[in-house]
Tab-separated table of C-alpha atoms in Angstrom:
chain	number	residue	atom	x	y	z
G	6	UNK	CA	-9.144	24.877	148.131
G	7	UNK	CA	-9.415	27.292	145.200
G	8	UNK	CA	-12.924	28.124	144.051
G	9	UNK	CA	-14.330	29.197	140.698
G	10	UNK	CA	-17.823	30.572	141.289
G	11	UNK	CA	-20.259	30.554	138.361
G	12	UNK	CA	-23.319	32.749	138.754
G	13	UNK	CA	-26.250	31.532	136.685
G	14	UNK	CA	-26.883	28.135	135.129
G	15	UNK	CA	-27.553	29.375	131.593
G	16	UNK	CA	-25.992	28.431	128.279
G	17	UNK	CA	-22.719	30.215	128.973
G	18	UNK	CA	-21.893	28.648	132.329
G	19	UNK	CA	-23.154	25.235	131.246
G	20	UNK	CA	-20.678	25.276	128.362
G	21	UNK	CA	-17.903	26.763	130.510
G	22	UNK	CA	-18.211	24.034	133.147
G	23	UNK	CA	-18.358	21.352	130.483
G	24	UNK	CA	-15.113	22.623	128.934
G	25	UNK	CA	-13.141	23.437	132.093
G	26	UNK	CA	-13.894	20.295	134.131
G	27	UNK	CA	-11.560	17.936	132.210
G	28	UNK	CA	-8.739	20.480	132.654
G	29	UNK	CA	-9.389	21.511	136.249
G	30	UNK	CA	-6.271	21.032	138.412
G	31	UNK	CA	-6.340	19.207	141.722
G	32	UNK	CA	-7.358	21.526	144.532
G	33	UNK	CA	-9.878	23.485	142.457
G	34	UNK	CA	-13.657	23.274	142.747
G	35	UNK	CA	-16.542	24.953	140.960
G	36	UNK	CA	-19.560	26.430	142.749
G	37	UNK	CA	-22.576	26.981	140.496
G	38	UNK	CA	-25.256	29.315	141.830
G	39	UNK	CA	-28.775	29.305	140.406
G	40	UNK	CA	-32.248	29.729	141.840
G	41	UNK	CA	-33.494	26.719	139.858
G	42	UNK	CA	-32.320	23.109	140.386
G	43	UNK	CA	-31.752	22.641	136.651
G	44	UNK	CA	-30.673	24.448	133.489
G	45	UNK	CA	-33.615	25.955	131.628
G	46	UNK	CA	-33.294	26.092	127.844
G	47	UNK	CA	-34.316	29.695	127.381
G	48	UNK	CA	-34.483	29.409	123.600
G	49	UNK	CA	-37.511	27.126	124.120
G	50	UNK	CA	-39.410	29.268	126.616
G	51	UNK	CA	-41.660	30.550	123.845
G	52	UNK	CA	-43.098	27.024	123.502
G	53	UNK	CA	-43.490	26.649	127.257
G	54	UNK	CA	-45.395	29.942	127.397
G	55	UNK	CA	-47.627	28.972	124.481
G	56	UNK	CA	-48.360	25.574	125.999
G	57	UNK	CA	-46.946	23.408	123.200
G	58	UNK	CA	-44.104	22.058	125.363
G	59	UNK	CA	-44.113	20.964	128.965
G	60	UNK	CA	-41.631	22.301	131.484
G	61	UNK	CA	-39.958	18.888	131.566
G	62	UNK	CA	-38.981	19.308	127.916
G	63	UNK	CA	-37.100	22.575	128.496
G	64	UNK	CA	-34.976	21.323	131.408
G	65	UNK	CA	-31.449	19.905	131.452
G	66	UNK	CA	-29.744	18.592	134.589
G	67	UNK	CA	-26.755	20.463	135.965
G	68	UNK	CA	-23.367	18.703	135.778
G	69	UNK	CA	-23.083	15.744	138.138
G	70	UNK	CA	-19.473	15.854	139.304
G	71	UNK	CA	-17.820	15.734	142.708
G	72	UNK	CA	-15.915	18.920	141.875
G	73	UNK	CA	-19.093	20.883	141.179
G	74	UNK	CA	-20.992	22.253	144.167
G	75	UNK	CA	-24.459	23.500	143.248
G	76	UNK	CA	-26.030	26.210	145.402
G	77	UNK	CA	-29.719	26.978	144.967
G	78	UNK	CA	-30.034	30.634	145.884
G	79	UNK	CA	-30.566	34.139	144.489
G	80	UNK	CA	-27.733	36.622	143.965
G	81	UNK	CA	-28.280	39.861	145.891
G	82	UNK	CA	-24.947	41.617	145.293
G	83	UNK	CA	-21.596	41.028	143.599
G	84	UNK	CA	-18.709	42.617	145.513
G	85	UNK	CA	-15.832	42.457	143.039
G	86	UNK	CA	-13.598	44.586	145.271
G	87	UNK	CA	-13.711	41.983	148.056
G	88	UNK	CA	-13.984	38.869	145.844
G	89	UNK	CA	-17.285	37.791	147.275
G	90	UNK	CA	-20.872	37.203	146.212
G	91	UNK	CA	-23.729	37.969	148.569
G	92	UNK	CA	-26.685	35.617	148.198
G	93	UNK	CA	-30.036	35.786	149.942
G	94	UNK	CA	-29.003	33.053	152.377
G	95	UNK	CA	-25.207	33.105	152.487
G	96	UNK	CA	-22.024	34.775	151.251
G	97	UNK	CA	-19.529	33.082	148.922
G	98	UNK	CA	-15.872	33.964	148.487
G	99	UNK	CA	-14.212	33.232	145.163
G	100	UNK	CA	-10.823	33.095	143.498
G	101	UNK	CA	-12.314	33.404	140.030
G	102	UNK	CA	-15.833	34.484	139.120
G	103	UNK	CA	-17.843	33.858	135.954
G	104	UNK	CA	-20.980	36.007	135.815
G	105	UNK	CA	-23.660	34.499	133.571
G	106	UNK	CA	-26.877	35.833	135.064
G	107	UNK	CA	-28.559	36.580	131.763
G	108	UNK	CA	-30.988	39.362	131.064
G	109	UNK	CA	-34.438	40.713	131.759
G	110	UNK	CA	-36.942	42.702	129.759
G	111	UNK	CA	-36.131	46.286	128.857
G	112	UNK	CA	-39.221	48.479	128.653
G	113	UNK	CA	-37.593	51.596	127.166
G	114	UNK	CA	-39.492	53.854	129.542
G	115	UNK	CA	-42.879	52.961	128.025
G	116	UNK	CA	-45.541	53.782	130.644
G	117	UNK	CA	-47.411	50.699	131.840
G	118	UNK	CA	-45.276	48.199	129.926
G	119	UNK	CA	-43.753	46.526	132.965
G	120	UNK	CA	-47.034	46.454	134.887
G	121	UNK	CA	-49.341	45.250	132.108
G	122	UNK	CA	-47.327	42.864	129.919
G	123	UNK	CA	-46.204	39.271	130.272
G	124	UNK	CA	-42.707	37.939	129.678
G	125	UNK	CA	-40.776	34.859	128.529
G	126	UNK	CA	-37.385	35.916	129.917
G	127	UNK	CA	-37.346	33.457	132.820
G	128	UNK	CA	-38.882	30.105	133.620
G	129	UNK	CA	-41.133	31.628	136.263
G	130	UNK	CA	-42.310	34.366	133.911
G	131	UNK	CA	-42.932	31.858	131.127
G	132	UNK	CA	-45.049	29.778	133.510
G	133	UNK	CA	-47.101	32.858	134.412
G	134	UNK	CA	-47.537	33.690	130.721
G	135	UNK	CA	-48.722	30.144	130.028
G	136	UNK	CA	-51.256	30.298	132.852
G	137	UNK	CA	-52.623	33.623	131.649
G	138	UNK	CA	-52.973	32.335	128.074
G	139	UNK	CA	-54.818	29.307	129.416
G	140	UNK	CA	-57.346	31.570	131.110
G	141	UNK	CA	-58.206	33.456	127.913
G	142	UNK	CA	-61.686	32.960	126.527
G	143	UNK	CA	-62.168	31.921	122.888
G	144	UNK	CA	-61.985	34.928	120.591
G	145	UNK	CA	-59.640	36.876	122.867
G	146	UNK	CA	-56.961	39.107	121.378
G	147	UNK	CA	-53.280	38.760	122.268
G	148	UNK	CA	-50.738	41.403	121.328
G	149	UNK	CA	-47.045	40.578	121.053
G	150	UNK	CA	-44.799	43.631	121.242
G	151	UNK	CA	-41.576	43.058	119.320
G	152	UNK	CA	-41.080	41.007	116.158
G	153	UNK	CA	-37.559	39.745	116.653
G	154	UNK	CA	-36.845	36.043	116.843
G	155	UNK	CA	-38.572	35.665	120.219
G	156	UNK	CA	-41.684	37.531	119.130
G	157	UNK	CA	-41.939	35.553	115.901
G	158	UNK	CA	-41.659	32.222	117.692
G	159	UNK	CA	-44.142	33.203	120.405
G	160	UNK	CA	-46.681	34.354	117.815
G	161	UNK	CA	-46.358	31.254	115.643
G	162	UNK	CA	-46.398	28.825	118.559
G	163	UNK	CA	-49.390	30.561	120.086
G	164	UNK	CA	-51.235	30.312	116.804
G	165	UNK	CA	-50.612	26.560	116.756
G	166	UNK	CA	-51.698	26.196	120.387
G	167	UNK	CA	-54.833	28.376	120.180
G	168	UNK	CA	-56.549	28.642	116.810
G	169	UNK	CA	-59.394	30.544	118.477
G	170	UNK	CA	-57.311	33.592	119.424
G	171	UNK	CA	-56.745	36.814	117.522
G	172	UNK	CA	-53.012	37.549	117.440
G	173	UNK	CA	-51.365	40.891	116.698
G	174	UNK	CA	-47.596	41.141	116.249
G	175	UNK	CA	-46.241	44.675	116.585
G	176	UNK	CA	-43.083	45.077	114.484
G	177	UNK	CA	-40.959	48.203	114.832
G	178	UNK	CA	-39.424	47.857	111.358
G	179	UNK	CA	-40.687	48.026	107.810
G	180	UNK	CA	-40.331	44.281	107.444
G	181	UNK	CA	-39.767	41.297	109.708
G	182	UNK	CA	-36.112	40.523	110.510
G	183	UNK	CA	-34.687	43.332	108.339
G	184	UNK	CA	-31.080	42.301	109.061
G	185	UNK	CA	-31.601	39.108	107.024
G	186	UNK	CA	-32.381	38.589	103.309
G	187	UNK	CA	-35.733	39.776	101.989
G	188	UNK	CA	-36.552	36.211	100.966
G	189	UNK	CA	-36.448	35.077	104.588
G	190	UNK	CA	-38.570	38.018	105.729
G	191	UNK	CA	-41.115	37.388	102.988
G	192	UNK	CA	-41.397	33.725	103.947
G	193	UNK	CA	-42.100	34.508	107.602
G	194	UNK	CA	-44.591	37.226	106.681
G	195	UNK	CA	-46.376	34.876	104.290
G	196	UNK	CA	-46.640	32.246	107.026
G	197	UNK	CA	-48.270	34.793	109.315
G	198	UNK	CA	-50.670	35.897	106.577
G	199	UNK	CA	-51.639	32.288	105.833
G	200	UNK	CA	-52.171	31.561	109.516
G	201	UNK	CA	-54.162	34.676	110.371
G	202	UNK	CA	-51.563	36.472	112.481
G	203	UNK	CA	-51.800	40.238	111.971
G	204	UNK	CA	-48.364	41.832	111.599
G	205	UNK	CA	-48.362	45.593	112.242
G	206	UNK	CA	-45.174	47.187	110.818
G	207	UNK	CA	-43.573	50.504	111.820
G	208	UNK	CA	-44.955	50.113	115.314
G	209	UNK	CA	-43.977	52.364	118.178
G	210	UNK	CA	-45.686	51.378	121.415
G	211	UNK	CA	-45.896	54.518	123.548
G	212	UNK	CA	-48.184	53.349	126.356
G	213	UNK	CA	-49.647	50.125	127.735
G	214	UNK	CA	-52.805	49.759	129.784
G	215	UNK	CA	-54.438	46.671	131.258
G	216	UNK	CA	-56.673	46.194	128.226
G	217	UNK	CA	-54.941	48.031	125.385
G	218	UNK	CA	-51.720	49.282	123.859
G	219	UNK	CA	-51.128	52.606	122.150
G	220	UNK	CA	-49.205	52.298	118.904
G	221	UNK	CA	-48.193	55.712	117.571
G	222	UNK	CA	-51.535	57.519	117.473
G	223	UNK	CA	-53.761	54.431	117.501
G	224	UNK	CA	-55.028	52.275	120.353
G	225	UNK	CA	-55.517	48.510	120.098
G	226	UNK	CA	-57.809	46.671	122.484
G	227	UNK	CA	-56.141	43.550	123.892
G	228	UNK	CA	-57.012	40.875	126.399
G	229	UNK	CA	-53.327	40.171	126.996
G	230	UNK	CA	-49.961	41.601	125.917
G	231	UNK	CA	-46.597	39.796	125.761
G	232	UNK	CA	-43.399	41.866	125.723
G	233	UNK	CA	-40.496	40.733	123.503
G	234	UNK	CA	-39.169	44.185	122.603
G	235	UNK	CA	-35.696	44.258	124.062
G	236	UNK	CA	-33.563	43.058	126.961
G	237	UNK	CA	-30.978	44.387	129.395
G	238	UNK	CA	-28.623	42.816	131.976
G	239	UNK	CA	-30.253	41.883	135.260
G	240	UNK	CA	-30.236	44.523	137.994
G	241	UNK	CA	-27.459	42.975	140.079
G	242	UNK	CA	-25.141	43.258	137.057
G	243	UNK	CA	-26.285	46.801	136.290
G	244	UNK	CA	-25.238	47.723	139.849
G	245	UNK	CA	-21.623	46.640	139.345
G	246	UNK	CA	-18.932	49.379	139.600
G	247	UNK	CA	-17.724	48.766	136.040
G	248	UNK	CA	-17.851	50.365	132.606
G	249	UNK	CA	-20.934	49.690	130.530
G	250	UNK	CA	-21.276	49.700	126.768
G	251	UNK	CA	-24.211	49.580	124.333
G	252	UNK	CA	-27.356	48.093	125.801
G	253	UNK	CA	-26.012	48.531	129.324
G	254	UNK	CA	-23.724	45.527	128.929
G	255	UNK	CA	-20.405	45.143	130.732
G	256	UNK	CA	-17.304	46.256	128.815
G	257	UNK	CA	-14.628	43.527	128.861
G	258	UNK	CA	-11.089	43.067	127.630
G	259	UNK	CA	-10.339	40.596	124.858
G	260	UNK	CA	-10.101	37.752	127.413
G	261	UNK	CA	-13.675	38.427	128.582
G	262	UNK	CA	-12.375	39.810	131.876
G	263	UNK	CA	-13.563	42.930	133.698
G	264	UNK	CA	-10.715	45.486	133.336
G	265	UNK	CA	-9.078	46.020	136.713
G	266	UNK	CA	-10.650	42.811	138.028
G	267	UNK	CA	-9.039	40.183	135.816
G	268	UNK	CA	-10.324	37.313	137.966
G	269	UNK	CA	-13.900	38.284	137.019
G	270	UNK	CA	-15.410	37.165	133.704
G	271	UNK	CA	-18.804	37.970	132.197
G	272	UNK	CA	-20.438	35.508	129.822
G	273	UNK	CA	-23.624	35.746	127.801
G	274	UNK	CA	-26.297	38.414	127.652
G	275	UNK	CA	-24.581	40.801	130.085
G	276	UNK	CA	-21.343	41.012	128.074
G	277	UNK	CA	-20.700	43.839	125.607
G	278	UNK	CA	-19.737	41.999	122.426
G	279	UNK	CA	-19.990	42.813	118.733
G	280	UNK	CA	-22.634	40.109	118.325
G	281	UNK	CA	-26.197	40.397	119.567
G	282	UNK	CA	-26.936	38.318	122.686
G	283	UNK	CA	-27.804	34.680	121.945
G	284	UNK	CA	-27.197	31.186	123.281
G	285	UNK	CA	-24.774	30.626	120.413
G	286	UNK	CA	-22.669	33.653	121.373
G	287	UNK	CA	-22.710	32.698	125.059
G	288	UNK	CA	-21.433	29.222	124.289
G	289	UNK	CA	-18.677	30.489	122.005
G	290	UNK	CA	-17.601	33.010	124.606
G	291	UNK	CA	-17.684	30.362	127.352
G	292	UNK	CA	-15.310	28.146	125.392
G	293	UNK	CA	-12.828	31.001	125.160
G	294	UNK	CA	-13.130	31.757	128.883
G	295	UNK	CA	-12.360	28.108	129.622
G	296	UNK	CA	-9.254	28.338	127.428
G	297	UNK	CA	-8.095	31.532	129.153
G	298	UNK	CA	-8.577	30.118	132.637
G	299	UNK	CA	-6.804	26.892	131.646
G	300	UNK	CA	-3.779	28.923	130.510
G	301	UNK	CA	-3.807	30.945	133.732
G	302	UNK	CA	-4.010	27.846	135.924
G	303	UNK	CA	-1.103	26.285	134.018
G	304	UNK	CA	0.955	29.467	134.253
G	305	UNK	CA	1.016	29.880	130.486
G	306	UNK	CA	0.987	33.320	128.820
G	307	UNK	CA	-2.308	34.342	127.312
G	308	UNK	CA	-2.499	34.637	123.510
G	309	UNK	CA	-1.796	38.067	122.077
G	310	UNK	CA	-5.110	37.985	120.236
G	311	UNK	CA	-8.268	35.972	120.840
G	312	UNK	CA	-10.035	34.542	117.816
G	313	UNK	CA	-13.384	35.926	116.755
G	314	UNK	CA	-16.397	34.024	118.051
G	315	UNK	CA	-17.748	32.087	115.076
G	316	UNK	CA	-21.412	32.558	114.341
G	317	UNK	CA	-23.197	29.783	112.468
G	318	UNK	CA	-26.385	31.753	111.776
G	319	UNK	CA	-29.926	31.642	113.140
G	320	UNK	CA	-32.621	28.990	113.395
G	321	UNK	CA	-36.254	29.844	114.030
G	322	UNK	CA	-39.466	27.865	114.240
G	323	UNK	CA	-42.902	28.579	112.846
G	324	UNK	CA	-44.958	26.100	114.800
G	325	UNK	CA	-44.022	22.418	114.858
G	326	UNK	CA	-43.782	21.856	111.097
G	327	UNK	CA	-42.150	24.882	109.505
G	328	UNK	CA	-39.245	27.174	110.221
G	329	UNK	CA	-36.555	29.429	108.813
G	330	UNK	CA	-32.782	29.578	108.958
G	331	UNK	CA	-29.901	31.705	107.767
G	332	UNK	CA	-26.760	29.591	107.773
G	333	UNK	CA	-23.452	30.609	106.201
G	334	UNK	CA	-25.227	33.245	104.103
G	335	UNK	CA	-27.831	30.778	102.860
G	336	UNK	CA	-31.554	31.038	103.498
G	337	UNK	CA	-33.396	27.823	104.337
G	338	UNK	CA	-37.156	27.736	104.904
G	339	UNK	CA	-39.944	25.251	105.487
G	340	UNK	CA	-39.835	21.777	106.981
G	341	UNK	CA	-36.072	21.365	106.501
G	342	UNK	CA	-35.342	24.442	108.610
G	343	UNK	CA	-37.674	23.161	111.349
G	344	UNK	CA	-35.947	19.772	111.304
G	345	UNK	CA	-32.578	21.501	111.608
G	346	UNK	CA	-33.714	23.353	114.717
G	347	UNK	CA	-35.134	20.191	116.250
G	348	UNK	CA	-31.854	18.413	115.507
G	349	UNK	CA	-29.786	21.132	117.164
G	350	UNK	CA	-32.030	20.963	120.228
G	351	UNK	CA	-31.673	17.179	120.389
G	352	UNK	CA	-27.892	17.406	120.061
G	353	UNK	CA	-27.760	20.014	122.823
G	354	UNK	CA	-29.682	17.808	125.219
G	355	UNK	CA	-27.544	14.808	124.297
G	356	UNK	CA	-24.306	16.770	124.758
G	357	UNK	CA	-25.335	17.917	128.228
G	358	UNK	CA	-26.340	14.473	129.425
């Protein structure tokens, strides 16, 4: 029996399994390894942490198919020289491997950041963040470090969940989301102003303590800090004997294979691609990996050139009623943008059920 092992039940491997199953030859099985018994929709963890969505609403069942063997375990080591994966409780051999273990927070060497901030990078961390927010007394101050998409959605959702809190959003740039049109940035900033969220531009957090952060030469007293200021591949991926590119991500060939280990693929946040990590990129990459593996299993030559992964744009929420989007070079804001995001989420759940 030939085995394709998929490490991590995130967006990339969910899409890969969905695409490869109808084309899987007889004699092949898929083993999916994850420490959770379900797929967690990471793009919605901000709402779980804020308390506006329950954990049930950010779960999707793994594929129910006789050819898919699901192993609930934690990856300790990936031995690509011996074609095996060492888990906490067993060792798995593979013929092909798809690594989709995602990412974790990157603290950029800031003293105290790892020890004194909360996270939304995993389901467990989002639960802990939710519990800590629930323990805050009225009038407490929460600082959110990083004003990318995750930071924006955490801040806005937290404002909707807890009107009694003071919220500070530390933004490293001159304006929110500087890579997108000024109109979009202005809309998000105006929403924060109208909803009493303090945005602090040109921030540079140099130290974090249990009750404060140091931004440049100023200190800010906080009752809680949430870190959304950058990510990196998980440690087990960082320990691989491979070449790494920007952000510590694994350098791949055009077929998403590890050079010198062409039976090993990396999908999602750990892959060095020209696009920033996102669920959308992971899914596009996963579809191409499924096509490559299908050609290999059929003995067909691989294409001389892989197509670019198509990006549709971004969708972001500002609470339950407003949002923002940049789709095909068009800016959409307000209720329509929020409805678009809700629709995409609904379609995703439907497509995976």
